[in-house]
Amino acid sequence: MHQWDFASVLANREALLVGAIGTLRIFAICLVAGLSLGFIVGLGRYSRNRLFYWPATAFTEFFRNTPVLVQILWFYFALPILVPFSIGPLAAAAMGISLNSAAFSAEIFRGGIQSIDRGQWDGARAIGMTAGQAMRRIVLPQALRRMTPALTNRAIEIFKMSTLASAVAYVELLQQGKLIASLNFNPIEAYTAVAVIFFVCLWPLVQLTYVLERRLGRSE
Amino acid sequence: MTLLSLRGITKRFDGKPVLAGIDLDVARGERIAILGASGSGKSTLLRCVNFLELPDEGSVALDGETVGRRERELTRVRQRIGMVFQQFNLFPHMTALDNVMEGLVTVRRVAKAAARERAERELARVGLADKAAAYPAHLSGGQKQRVAIARAVAMDPELLLFDEPTSALDPELVGEVLGVIRALADEGRTMLLVTHELGFAYHVATRVIFLAEGRIHESGAPDEVLKAPRRERTQAFLRRHKEFSL
Ligand SMILES: Nc1ncnc2c1ncn2[C@@H]1O[C@H](COP(=O)(O)OP(=O)(O)O)[C@@H](O)[C@H]1O
Ligand SMILES: [Mg+2]
């Protein structure tokens, strides 16, 4: 029977705090970069112009069908051999996770925009809106509301994918957990603590998006 | 004075000609009812007037100026032409008031306060002052269509296009919408009106045209076209609508 002993974990709470900050940092970067790039790629996928459609499609297919971990390792270990500069663990991990998230969220954006009735474009164009105004004022707000559940899932996925950054020794929660486990020989407590911290961070985030969804849905 | 001039408007979908050379001149203050069987291209014709569809051939001139094909020109022309759709196409994420304000604020860059005042007046005019804060989902079909009309009229259009504005409505709601259109007609506004309400067309239109095979098959005063049509297809169409009373 295992004797649970969280004292050794608590003793390292500062290391965990540093890890949590590292996790939040890479999460924030990847969320913004991944979703912004995903929106642009999604517009390309939605476009009827081949000049936009084909590059966006190639991008989506490539990054959806290669493992994020491989990309992170590639950016960290292979890229510096090919180009005359090296990139740090954060940049390598953030690139891998962001590009993957962009590919997946591009499909969410494309699908969301496509799901809006053509009549909405007609209504917007008929009062003299440009395509950009119609997208920004009429189509996108409605599409975003429909996409909220899917984008929420993406955000959660990004948060969890951040642990992959430990593969290149970026200081985040899992990396710190590993460190604590190896120094104190307490893998059960260390990894349990990491899992609990993830849950405590993510759960309120998800609740917040439920509130958001309800607020967005008030016109229905 | 001619406001709108269509010359040789042609439109094909998937190779199939829907409009096969439409010529039409509309003077200011004219109200033209457009009749035709389902699928005869009535909607397509209206949509070519404000370039929601680009004609394959032919030209559209507004106020004597032929409209080019650059996006900026099309946008500017659409600001001068209001359109009311069969399915309303209100913006569901905005209140009735915001729907009416949207064009003023986003397109015409009118200050918020002035736009609100104008939108409130337009809503009052269609009898919906008390529904300003309601979202479209909470309005009846007739109310939605009246908001849509207010949205179009708020932009001070020189020309109004109505595409079967009452066809999606329950019969008991048709009257309130026709009443609003009637009031606009009485103000002397220029309009193109696609409708199956032949009685309404008879009383409101200054001219009636009948579309068939992508062309204007017959055209004339309501008394001529609706009461004494000369062409056989027009007669057959009107016989099928014989339940209407003039
Ligand atoms: N966007 C489109 N793509 C393909 N076919 C279309 C499109 N719009 C209209 N059509 C076709 O053009 C014909 C005329 O349509 P429409 O102008 O809507 O007729 P109406 O309004 O008189 O009922 C129909 O056969 C319709 O199927
Ligand atoms: Mg139609």
Short mmCIF file of C-alpha atoms and ligand atoms in Angstrom, two decimals:
data_model
loop_
_atom_site.label_atom_id
_atom_site.label_comp_id
_atom_site.label_asym_id
_atom_site.label_seq_id
_atom_site.Cartn_x
_atom_site.Cartn_y
_atom_site.Cartn_z
CA MET A 1 0.00 0.00 0.00
CA HIS A 2 1.38 3.36 -1.03
CA GLN A 3 1.86 5.95 1.68
CA TRP A 4 0.67 9.23 0.15
CA ASP A 5 3.00 12.04 1.05
CA PHE A 6 2.30 15.42 -0.49
CA ALA A 7 4.69 17.20 1.87
CA SER A 8 7.52 16.69 -0.61
CA VAL A 9 5.39 18.24 -3.34
CA LEU A 10 4.37 21.18 -1.17
CA ALA A 11 7.97 21.80 -0.33
CA ASN A 12 8.52 22.40 -4.03
CA ARG A 13 5.50 24.62 -4.57
CA GLU A 14 7.65 27.43 -5.89
CA ALA A 15 8.96 25.20 -8.64
CA LEU A 16 5.38 24.31 -9.50
CA LEU A 17 4.40 27.97 -9.53
CA VAL A 18 7.21 28.71 -11.96
CA GLY A 19 5.96 25.81 -14.07
CA ALA A 20 2.39 27.09 -13.97
CA ILE A 21 3.52 30.50 -15.16
CA GLY A 22 5.46 28.82 -17.97
CA THR A 23 2.36 26.84 -18.95
CA LEU A 24 0.16 29.93 -18.94
CA ARG A 25 2.69 31.83 -21.01
CA ILE A 26 2.92 29.25 -23.77
CA PHE A 27 -0.85 28.76 -23.62
CA ALA A 28 -1.49 32.47 -24.13
CA ILE A 29 0.99 32.68 -27.00
CA CYS A 30 -0.38 29.62 -28.78
CA LEU A 31 -4.00 30.60 -28.22
CA VAL A 32 -3.53 34.01 -29.80
CA ALA A 33 -1.13 32.90 -32.53
CA GLY A 34 -2.94 29.66 -33.31
CA LEU A 35 -6.43 31.14 -33.53
CA SER A 36 -5.34 34.27 -35.43
CA LEU A 37 -3.42 32.25 -37.98
CA GLY A 38 -6.28 29.76 -38.05
CA PHE A 39 -8.72 32.54 -38.88
CA ILE A 40 -6.55 33.72 -41.77
CA VAL A 41 -6.07 30.19 -43.08
CA GLY A 42 -9.79 29.55 -42.62
CA LEU A 43 -10.57 32.59 -44.78
CA GLY A 44 -8.21 31.15 -47.40
CA ARG A 45 -10.04 27.84 -47.25
CA TYR A 46 -13.34 29.71 -47.64
CA SER A 47 -12.08 31.76 -50.56
CA ARG A 48 -12.98 30.82 -54.12
CA ASN A 49 -9.72 32.37 -55.28
CA ARG A 50 -7.22 29.56 -56.00
CA LEU A 51 -4.37 31.82 -54.97
CA PHE A 52 -5.71 31.75 -51.42
CA TYR A 53 -7.48 28.41 -51.42
CA TRP A 54 -4.65 26.10 -52.39
CA PRO A 55 -1.92 27.36 -50.02
CA ALA A 56 -4.43 27.36 -47.18
CA THR A 57 -5.51 23.83 -48.00
CA ALA A 58 -1.93 22.59 -48.26
CA PHE A 59 -1.13 24.19 -44.91
CA THR A 60 -4.15 22.66 -43.23
CA GLU A 61 -3.50 19.17 -44.58
CA PHE A 62 0.19 19.24 -43.70
CA PHE A 63 -0.18 20.39 -40.12
CA ARG A 64 -3.24 18.31 -39.38
CA ASN A 65 -1.47 15.16 -40.43
CA THR A 66 1.85 15.49 -38.66
CA PRO A 67 2.28 14.99 -34.88
CA VAL A 68 2.85 18.16 -32.87
CA LEU A 69 5.63 16.51 -30.89
CA VAL A 70 7.53 15.75 -34.09
CA GLN A 71 7.15 19.37 -35.19
CA ILE A 72 8.42 20.69 -31.88
CA LEU A 73 11.45 18.41 -31.99
CA TRP A 74 12.03 19.33 -35.62
CA PHE A 75 11.97 23.07 -34.97
CA TYR A 76 14.28 22.63 -31.99
CA PHE A 77 16.83 20.13 -33.30
CA ALA A 78 16.57 20.13 -37.11
CA LEU A 79 15.87 23.75 -38.01
CA PRO A 80 19.15 25.12 -36.52
CA ILE A 81 21.10 22.75 -38.80
CA LEU A 82 19.32 24.15 -41.87
CA VAL A 83 19.36 27.85 -41.00
CA PRO A 84 22.10 29.93 -39.37
CA PHE A 85 20.27 30.51 -36.11
CA SER A 86 18.83 28.38 -33.35
CA ILE A 87 15.57 28.92 -31.54
CA GLY A 88 14.82 28.40 -27.88
CA PRO A 89 12.56 25.79 -26.33
CA LEU A 90 9.64 28.24 -25.97
CA ALA A 91 9.77 29.34 -29.60
CA ALA A 92 10.08 25.78 -30.90
CA ALA A 93 7.21 24.51 -28.78
CA ALA A 94 5.03 27.54 -29.46
CA MET A 95 5.55 27.18 -33.21
CA GLY A 96 4.66 23.51 -33.23
CA ILE A 97 1.55 23.96 -31.10
CA SER A 98 0.41 27.16 -32.85
CA LEU A 99 0.74 25.75 -36.35
CA ASN A 100 -1.15 22.63 -35.39
CA SER A 101 -3.88 24.68 -33.70
CA ALA A 102 -4.08 26.98 -36.70
CA ALA A 103 -4.68 24.01 -38.98
CA PHE A 104 -7.49 22.64 -36.81
CA SER A 105 -9.11 25.97 -36.01
CA ALA A 106 -8.98 26.97 -39.70
CA GLU A 107 -11.51 24.25 -40.38
CA ILE A 108 -13.67 25.51 -37.52
CA PHE A 109 -13.58 29.06 -38.90
CA ARG A 110 -14.27 27.93 -42.46
CA GLY A 111 -17.16 25.74 -41.38
CA GLY A 112 -18.59 28.44 -39.12
CA ILE A 113 -18.51 31.11 -41.81
CA GLN A 114 -19.92 28.71 -44.38
CA SER A 115 -22.80 27.80 -42.07
CA ILE A 116 -24.21 31.33 -42.16
CA ASP A 117 -27.17 31.67 -44.49
CA ARG A 118 -26.46 33.38 -47.83
CA GLY A 119 -29.35 35.71 -47.08
CA GLN A 120 -27.22 37.37 -44.41
CA TRP A 121 -24.67 38.35 -47.04
CA ASP A 122 -27.50 39.57 -49.25
CA GLY A 123 -28.99 41.65 -46.46
CA ALA A 124 -25.62 43.18 -45.67
CA ARG A 125 -24.60 43.86 -49.28
CA ALA A 126 -28.05 45.29 -50.07
CA ILE A 127 -27.56 48.14 -47.58
CA GLY A 128 -24.24 48.89 -49.22
CA MET A 129 -21.75 47.11 -47.00
CA THR A 130 -18.42 46.09 -48.45
CA ALA A 131 -17.48 42.42 -48.22
CA GLY A 132 -15.24 43.27 -45.28
CA GLN A 133 -17.97 45.11 -43.40
CA ALA A 134 -20.44 42.31 -44.05
CA MET A 135 -17.95 39.79 -42.69
CA ARG A 136 -17.02 41.85 -39.65
CA ARG A 137 -20.45 43.17 -38.66
CA ILE A 138 -22.88 40.51 -39.83
CA VAL A 139 -21.38 37.12 -40.67
CA LEU A 140 -18.51 36.75 -38.22
CA PRO A 141 -20.46 37.61 -35.05
CA GLN A 142 -23.04 34.98 -35.90
CA ALA A 143 -20.42 32.46 -36.97
CA LEU A 144 -18.37 33.01 -33.80
CA ARG A 145 -21.40 32.27 -31.67
CA ARG A 146 -21.85 28.97 -33.47
CA MET A 147 -18.15 28.22 -33.23
CA THR A 148 -17.81 28.95 -29.51
CA PRO A 149 -18.12 25.30 -28.39
CA ALA A 150 -15.62 24.10 -31.00
CA LEU A 151 -13.19 26.95 -30.28
CA THR A 152 -13.48 26.24 -26.56
CA ASN A 153 -12.41 22.68 -27.23
CA ARG A 154 -9.50 23.99 -29.25
CA ALA A 155 -8.41 26.22 -26.36
CA ILE A 156 -8.55 23.32 -23.93
CA GLU A 157 -6.59 21.21 -26.38
CA ILE A 158 -3.94 23.94 -26.64
CA PHE A 159 -3.70 24.15 -22.87
CA LYS A 160 -3.06 20.44 -22.61
CA MET A 161 -0.73 20.34 -25.60
CA SER A 162 1.51 22.78 -23.74
CA THR A 163 2.90 19.77 -21.83
CA LEU A 164 4.57 18.66 -25.07
CA ALA A 165 6.96 21.57 -24.58
CA SER A 166 8.62 19.53 -21.82
CA ALA A 167 10.14 17.43 -24.62
CA VAL A 168 12.54 20.30 -25.32
CA ALA A 169 12.92 21.08 -21.59
CA TYR A 170 10.77 24.21 -21.67
CA VAL A 171 9.91 25.05 -18.07
CA GLU A 172 6.21 24.38 -17.69
CA LEU A 173 4.11 22.35 -15.26
CA LEU A 174 4.91 18.86 -16.50
CA GLN A 175 8.59 19.67 -16.79
CA GLN A 176 8.62 20.86 -13.17
CA GLY A 177 6.63 17.79 -12.12
CA LYS A 178 9.27 15.55 -13.73
CA LEU A 179 11.99 17.47 -11.93
CA ILE A 180 10.29 17.17 -8.55
CA ALA A 181 9.61 13.48 -9.11
CA SER A 182 13.21 12.70 -9.97
CA LEU A 183 14.65 14.66 -7.07
CA ASN A 184 12.25 13.39 -4.42
CA PHE A 185 11.42 9.92 -5.78
CA ASN A 186 7.69 10.74 -5.48
CA PRO A 187 6.29 10.35 -9.04
CA ILE A 188 2.79 9.51 -7.80
CA GLU A 189 2.41 12.69 -5.77
CA ALA A 190 4.27 14.88 -8.23
CA TYR A 191 2.24 13.86 -11.28
CA THR A 192 -1.00 13.83 -9.30
CA ALA A 193 -0.28 17.40 -8.30
CA VAL A 194 0.37 18.35 -11.93
CA ALA A 195 -2.92 16.76 -13.02
CA VAL A 196 -4.83 18.55 -10.25
CA ILE A 197 -3.33 21.92 -11.15
CA PHE A 198 -4.33 21.42 -14.79
CA PHE A 199 -7.86 20.57 -13.74
CA VAL A 200 -8.07 23.56 -11.41
CA CYS A 201 -6.91 25.87 -14.22
CA LEU A 202 -9.08 24.44 -16.97
CA TRP A 203 -12.34 23.83 -15.20
CA PRO A 204 -13.15 27.49 -14.45
CA LEU A 205 -12.10 28.37 -17.99
CA VAL A 206 -14.64 25.97 -19.39
CA GLN A 207 -17.34 27.29 -17.05
CA LEU A 208 -16.56 30.78 -18.25
CA THR A 209 -17.15 29.78 -21.85
CA TYR A 210 -20.53 28.29 -20.88
CA VAL A 211 -21.49 31.68 -19.48
CA LEU A 212 -20.22 33.29 -22.66
CA GLU A 213 -22.25 30.93 -24.83
CA ARG A 214 -25.41 31.72 -22.88
CA ARG A 215 -24.79 35.44 -23.16
CA LEU A 216 -24.16 35.20 -26.89
CA GLY A 217 -27.32 33.16 -27.29
CA ARG A 218 -29.62 35.71 -25.70
CA SER A 219 -31.08 36.87 -29.01
CA GLU A 220 -32.42 33.39 -29.82
CA MET B 1 -36.87 61.52 -65.85
CA THR B 2 -35.28 58.10 -66.12
CA LEU B 3 -33.82 56.82 -62.88
CA LEU B 4 -32.96 53.28 -63.85
CA SER B 5 -32.14 51.97 -67.26
CA LEU B 6 -31.49 48.31 -68.04
CA ARG B 7 -30.10 47.34 -71.42
CA GLY B 8 -29.77 43.79 -72.66
CA ILE B 9 -29.46 42.23 -69.22
CA THR B 10 -28.50 38.60 -69.62
CA LYS B 11 -27.86 36.06 -66.90
CA ARG B 12 -27.11 32.37 -67.14
CA PHE B 13 -26.82 29.83 -64.34
CA ASP B 14 -24.81 26.76 -65.22
CA GLY B 15 -25.18 27.59 -68.90
CA LYS B 16 -28.97 27.86 -68.61
CA PRO B 17 -30.23 31.31 -69.65
CA VAL B 18 -32.46 32.79 -66.96
CA LEU B 19 -32.52 36.35 -68.30
CA ALA B 20 -32.17 36.63 -72.05
CA GLY B 21 -31.89 40.33 -72.74
CA ILE B 22 -34.00 42.56 -70.53
CA ASP B 23 -34.48 46.20 -71.50
CA LEU B 24 -36.31 48.36 -69.01
CA ASP B 25 -36.50 52.05 -68.24
CA VAL B 26 -37.86 53.19 -64.94
CA ALA B 27 -38.74 56.84 -64.43
CA ARG B 28 -38.59 58.49 -61.03
CA GLY B 29 -41.83 57.89 -59.17
CA GLU B 30 -42.76 54.86 -61.23
CA ARG B 31 -43.88 51.69 -59.49
CA ILE B 32 -43.41 48.61 -61.58
CA ALA B 33 -44.96 45.31 -60.62
CA ILE B 34 -43.07 42.30 -61.96
CA LEU B 35 -45.08 39.16 -62.54
CA GLY B 36 -44.05 35.77 -63.80
CA ALA B 37 -44.23 32.08 -63.02
CA SER B 38 -41.99 30.63 -60.36
CA GLY B 39 -38.48 30.27 -61.76
CA SER B 40 -39.05 32.82 -64.51
CA GLY B 41 -36.17 34.97 -63.25
CA LYS B 42 -37.99 37.66 -61.28
CA SER B 43 -35.60 37.48 -58.32
CA THR B 44 -32.61 37.28 -60.61
CA LEU B 45 -33.75 40.43 -62.39
CA LEU B 46 -34.03 42.38 -59.13
CA ARG B 47 -30.69 41.03 -57.97
CA CYS B 48 -29.07 42.17 -61.19
CA VAL B 49 -30.35 45.69 -60.59
CA ASN B 50 -28.35 46.04 -57.36
CA PHE B 51 -25.63 43.62 -58.45
CA LEU B 52 -26.22 40.94 -55.87
CA GLU B 53 -25.86 38.94 -59.08
CA LEU B 54 -23.52 40.20 -61.77
CA PRO B 55 -25.25 40.20 -65.15
CA ASP B 56 -23.34 38.20 -67.77
CA GLU B 57 -24.12 40.83 -70.38
CA GLY B 58 -25.88 44.14 -70.56
CA SER B 59 -25.69 47.36 -68.64
CA VAL B 60 -27.36 48.98 -65.69
CA ALA B 61 -27.48 52.77 -65.59
CA LEU B 62 -28.58 54.70 -62.54
CA ASP B 63 -29.45 58.34 -63.08
CA GLY B 64 -27.89 58.21 -66.53
CA GLU B 65 -24.57 56.80 -65.34
CA THR B 66 -23.66 53.31 -66.40
CA VAL B 67 -22.47 51.31 -63.41
CA GLY B 68 -19.03 49.78 -63.81
CA ARG B 69 -17.93 46.48 -62.36
CA ARG B 70 -15.45 47.67 -59.79
CA GLU B 71 -16.42 46.59 -56.29
CA ARG B 72 -16.37 50.18 -55.02
CA GLU B 73 -18.87 51.26 -57.64
CA LEU B 74 -21.18 48.35 -56.90
CA THR B 75 -21.10 49.14 -53.20
CA ARG B 76 -21.91 52.76 -53.85
CA VAL B 77 -24.81 51.87 -56.12
CA ARG B 78 -26.22 49.44 -53.57
CA GLN B 79 -26.30 52.26 -51.04
CA ARG B 80 -28.70 54.09 -53.33
CA ILE B 81 -30.97 51.10 -53.86
CA GLY B 82 -32.96 49.49 -51.05
CA MET B 83 -33.98 45.85 -51.17
CA VAL B 84 -36.57 43.88 -49.26
CA PHE B 85 -36.36 40.11 -49.42
CA GLN B 86 -38.91 37.34 -49.25
CA GLN B 87 -37.07 35.81 -46.29
CA PHE B 88 -36.52 39.20 -44.58
CA ASN B 89 -32.77 38.57 -44.05
CA LEU B 90 -32.77 40.54 -40.83
CA PHE B 91 -29.59 40.33 -38.77
CA PRO B 92 -30.60 37.93 -35.97
CA HIS B 93 -27.84 39.02 -33.59
CA MET B 94 -29.13 42.60 -33.51
CA THR B 95 -32.26 44.17 -32.11
CA ALA B 96 -34.83 45.67 -34.44
CA LEU B 97 -33.41 49.12 -33.75
CA ASP B 98 -29.83 47.98 -34.40
CA ASN B 99 -30.93 46.36 -37.64
CA VAL B 100 -32.25 49.70 -38.84
CA MET B 101 -29.26 51.64 -37.49
CA GLU B 102 -26.65 49.31 -38.95
CA GLY B 103 -26.53 50.72 -42.46
CA LEU B 104 -26.53 54.30 -41.19
CA VAL B 105 -23.68 53.72 -38.76
CA THR B 106 -21.48 51.23 -40.61
CA VAL B 107 -22.08 52.26 -44.19
CA ARG B 108 -23.04 55.92 -44.04
CA ARG B 109 -20.95 56.70 -40.95
CA VAL B 110 -23.77 58.65 -39.32
CA ALA B 111 -23.10 59.43 -35.66
CA LYS B 112 -24.70 56.92 -33.27
CA ALA B 113 -27.14 59.35 -31.69
CA ALA B 114 -28.41 60.69 -34.98
CA ALA B 115 -28.67 57.20 -36.41
CA ARG B 116 -30.65 56.03 -33.41
CA GLU B 117 -33.06 58.91 -33.74
CA ARG B 118 -33.53 58.19 -37.43
CA ALA B 119 -33.98 54.47 -36.83
CA GLU B 120 -36.56 55.12 -34.13
CA ARG B 121 -38.49 57.30 -36.55
CA GLU B 122 -38.38 54.63 -39.24
CA LEU B 123 -39.58 51.98 -36.82
CA ALA B 124 -42.40 54.24 -35.69
CA ARG B 125 -43.37 54.76 -39.31
CA VAL B 126 -43.85 51.03 -39.82
CA GLY B 127 -45.75 50.84 -36.53
CA LEU B 128 -43.04 49.13 -34.51
CA ALA B 129 -41.82 51.83 -32.13
CA ASP B 130 -42.52 49.48 -29.22
CA LYS B 131 -40.43 46.66 -30.73
CA ALA B 132 -37.15 48.60 -30.98
CA ALA B 133 -35.44 46.44 -28.36
CA ALA B 134 -36.78 43.12 -29.65
CA TYR B 135 -34.59 40.61 -31.44
CA PRO B 136 -35.89 39.27 -34.76
CA ALA B 137 -36.48 35.84 -33.23
CA HIS B 138 -39.16 37.39 -31.04
CA LEU B 139 -41.03 39.11 -33.88
CA SER B 140 -43.79 37.77 -36.10
CA GLY B 141 -43.17 37.42 -39.82
CA GLY B 142 -45.11 40.58 -40.54
CA GLN B 143 -43.16 42.51 -37.93
CA LYS B 144 -39.86 41.18 -39.27
CA GLN B 145 -40.71 42.29 -42.76
CA ARG B 146 -41.71 45.74 -41.52
CA VAL B 147 -38.34 46.05 -39.74
CA ALA B 148 -36.66 44.98 -42.98
CA ILE B 149 -38.54 47.70 -44.85
CA ALA B 150 -37.52 50.26 -42.21
CA ARG B 151 -33.91 49.10 -42.59
CA ALA B 152 -34.04 49.68 -46.33
CA VAL B 153 -35.88 53.00 -46.14
CA ALA B 154 -33.54 54.40 -43.46
CA MET B 155 -30.82 54.57 -46.10
CA ASP B 156 -32.87 57.06 -48.16
CA PRO B 157 -32.81 54.87 -51.26
CA GLU B 158 -33.70 56.37 -54.59
CA LEU B 159 -35.09 53.04 -55.70
CA LEU B 160 -36.75 50.27 -53.69
CA LEU B 161 -36.71 46.63 -54.74
CA PHE B 162 -39.27 44.27 -53.22
CA ASP B 163 -38.85 40.55 -53.90
CA GLU B 164 -42.13 38.85 -52.96
CA PRO B 165 -42.24 40.67 -49.63
CA THR B 166 -45.38 38.87 -48.44
CA SER B 167 -44.85 35.39 -49.86
CA ALA B 168 -43.32 33.98 -46.68
CA LEU B 169 -46.04 35.38 -44.45
CA ASP B 170 -49.10 33.79 -42.90
CA PRO B 171 -52.16 35.15 -44.72
CA GLU B 172 -53.36 37.21 -41.77
CA LEU B 173 -50.02 39.09 -41.68
CA VAL B 174 -49.93 40.05 -45.34
CA GLY B 175 -52.12 43.11 -44.89
CA GLU B 176 -49.90 44.93 -42.41
CA VAL B 177 -46.89 44.64 -44.74
CA LEU B 178 -48.82 45.66 -47.85
CA GLY B 179 -50.10 48.63 -45.87
CA VAL B 180 -46.56 49.81 -45.23
CA ILE B 181 -45.58 49.37 -48.89
CA ARG B 182 -48.72 51.21 -49.90
CA ALA B 183 -47.73 54.15 -47.71
CA LEU B 184 -44.29 54.25 -49.37
CA ALA B 185 -45.97 54.21 -52.77
CA ASP B 186 -48.16 57.13 -51.73
CA GLU B 187 -44.99 59.10 -50.95
CA GLY B 188 -44.13 58.77 -54.62
CA ARG B 189 -41.16 56.45 -54.17
CA THR B 190 -39.75 54.60 -57.13
CA MET B 191 -40.11 50.86 -56.80
CA LEU B 192 -39.80 47.52 -58.50
CA LEU B 193 -42.13 45.05 -56.86
CA VAL B 194 -42.16 41.33 -57.51
CA THR B 195 -45.42 40.00 -56.14
CA HIS B 196 -48.16 37.46 -56.53
CA GLU B 197 -50.62 39.83 -54.86
CA LEU B 198 -52.26 40.81 -58.11
CA GLY B 199 -54.92 42.95 -56.48
CA PHE B 200 -52.23 44.95 -54.73
CA ALA B 201 -50.23 45.26 -57.94
CA TYR B 202 -53.32 46.51 -59.73
CA HIS B 203 -53.93 49.28 -57.21
CA VAL B 204 -50.35 50.33 -56.47
CA ALA B 205 -48.34 49.80 -59.66
CA THR B 206 -48.09 52.36 -62.41
CA ARG B 207 -46.92 49.67 -64.81
CA VAL B 208 -46.95 45.88 -64.86
CA ILE B 209 -44.49 43.66 -66.65
CA PHE B 210 -44.77 39.93 -67.18
CA LEU B 211 -41.61 37.83 -67.44
CA ALA B 212 -41.40 34.64 -69.45
CA GLU B 213 -38.50 32.83 -71.07
CA GLY B 214 -36.06 35.36 -69.75
CA ARG B 215 -37.70 38.29 -71.49
CA ILE B 216 -40.33 40.92 -70.83
CA HIS B 217 -43.18 39.06 -72.42
CA GLU B 218 -45.79 41.73 -71.89
CA SER B 219 -45.76 45.19 -70.42
CA GLY B 220 -48.28 47.94 -69.92
CA ALA B 221 -50.63 49.74 -67.57
CA PRO B 222 -52.21 47.57 -64.85
CA ASP B 223 -55.55 47.90 -66.60
CA GLU B 224 -54.11 46.47 -69.79
CA VAL B 225 -51.88 43.70 -68.51
CA LEU B 226 -54.01 42.51 -65.62
CA LYS B 227 -57.47 42.98 -67.08
CA ALA B 228 -56.95 42.57 -70.81
CA PRO B 229 -53.66 40.73 -71.39
CA ARG B 230 -52.85 40.33 -75.07
CA ARG B 231 -50.33 37.52 -74.96
CA GLU B 232 -51.46 33.99 -74.43
CA ARG B 233 -48.89 33.15 -71.73
CA THR B 234 -49.94 36.15 -69.70
CA GLN B 235 -53.55 35.07 -69.99
CA ALA B 236 -52.69 31.54 -68.87
CA PHE B 237 -50.70 32.89 -65.91
CA LEU B 238 -53.56 35.13 -64.83
CA ARG B 239 -56.07 32.30 -65.20
CA ARG B 240 -54.00 30.26 -62.76
CA HIS B 241 -54.27 33.19 -60.33
CA LYS B 242 -57.99 33.58 -60.96
CA GLU B 243 -58.79 33.50 -57.26
CA PHE B 244 -57.57 37.09 -57.04
CA SER B 245 -60.04 39.90 -57.21
CA LEU B 246 -59.28 43.27 -58.70
N1 LIG C 1 -27.57 31.23 -57.53
C1 LIG C 1 -28.16 30.41 -58.44
N2 LIG C 1 -27.48 29.35 -58.92
C2 LIG C 1 -28.06 28.54 -59.85
N3 LIG C 1 -29.28 28.70 -60.34
C3 LIG C 1 -30.01 29.74 -59.89
C4 LIG C 1 -29.48 30.65 -58.92
N4 LIG C 1 -30.42 31.59 -58.67
C5 LIG C 1 -31.47 31.29 -59.44
N5 LIG C 1 -31.23 30.18 -60.17
C6 LIG C 1 -32.15 29.57 -61.15
O1 LIG C 1 -32.59 30.57 -62.02
C7 LIG C 1 -33.95 30.41 -62.32
C8 LIG C 1 -34.72 31.69 -61.97
O2 LIG C 1 -34.68 31.88 -60.57
P1 LIG C 1 -35.35 33.11 -59.87
O3 LIG C 1 -34.82 34.36 -60.43
O4 LIG C 1 -35.20 32.90 -58.41
O5 LIG C 1 -36.88 32.94 -60.29
P2 LIG C 1 -38.19 33.57 -59.65
O6 LIG C 1 -37.78 34.57 -58.64
O7 LIG C 1 -38.94 34.13 -60.79
O8 LIG C 1 -38.94 32.42 -59.03
C9 LIG C 1 -34.44 29.20 -61.56
O9 LIG C 1 -34.45 28.10 -62.42
C10 LIG C 1 -33.39 29.04 -60.49
O10 LIG C 1 -33.25 27.68 -60.16
MG MG C 2 -38.06 34.64 -56.58
#
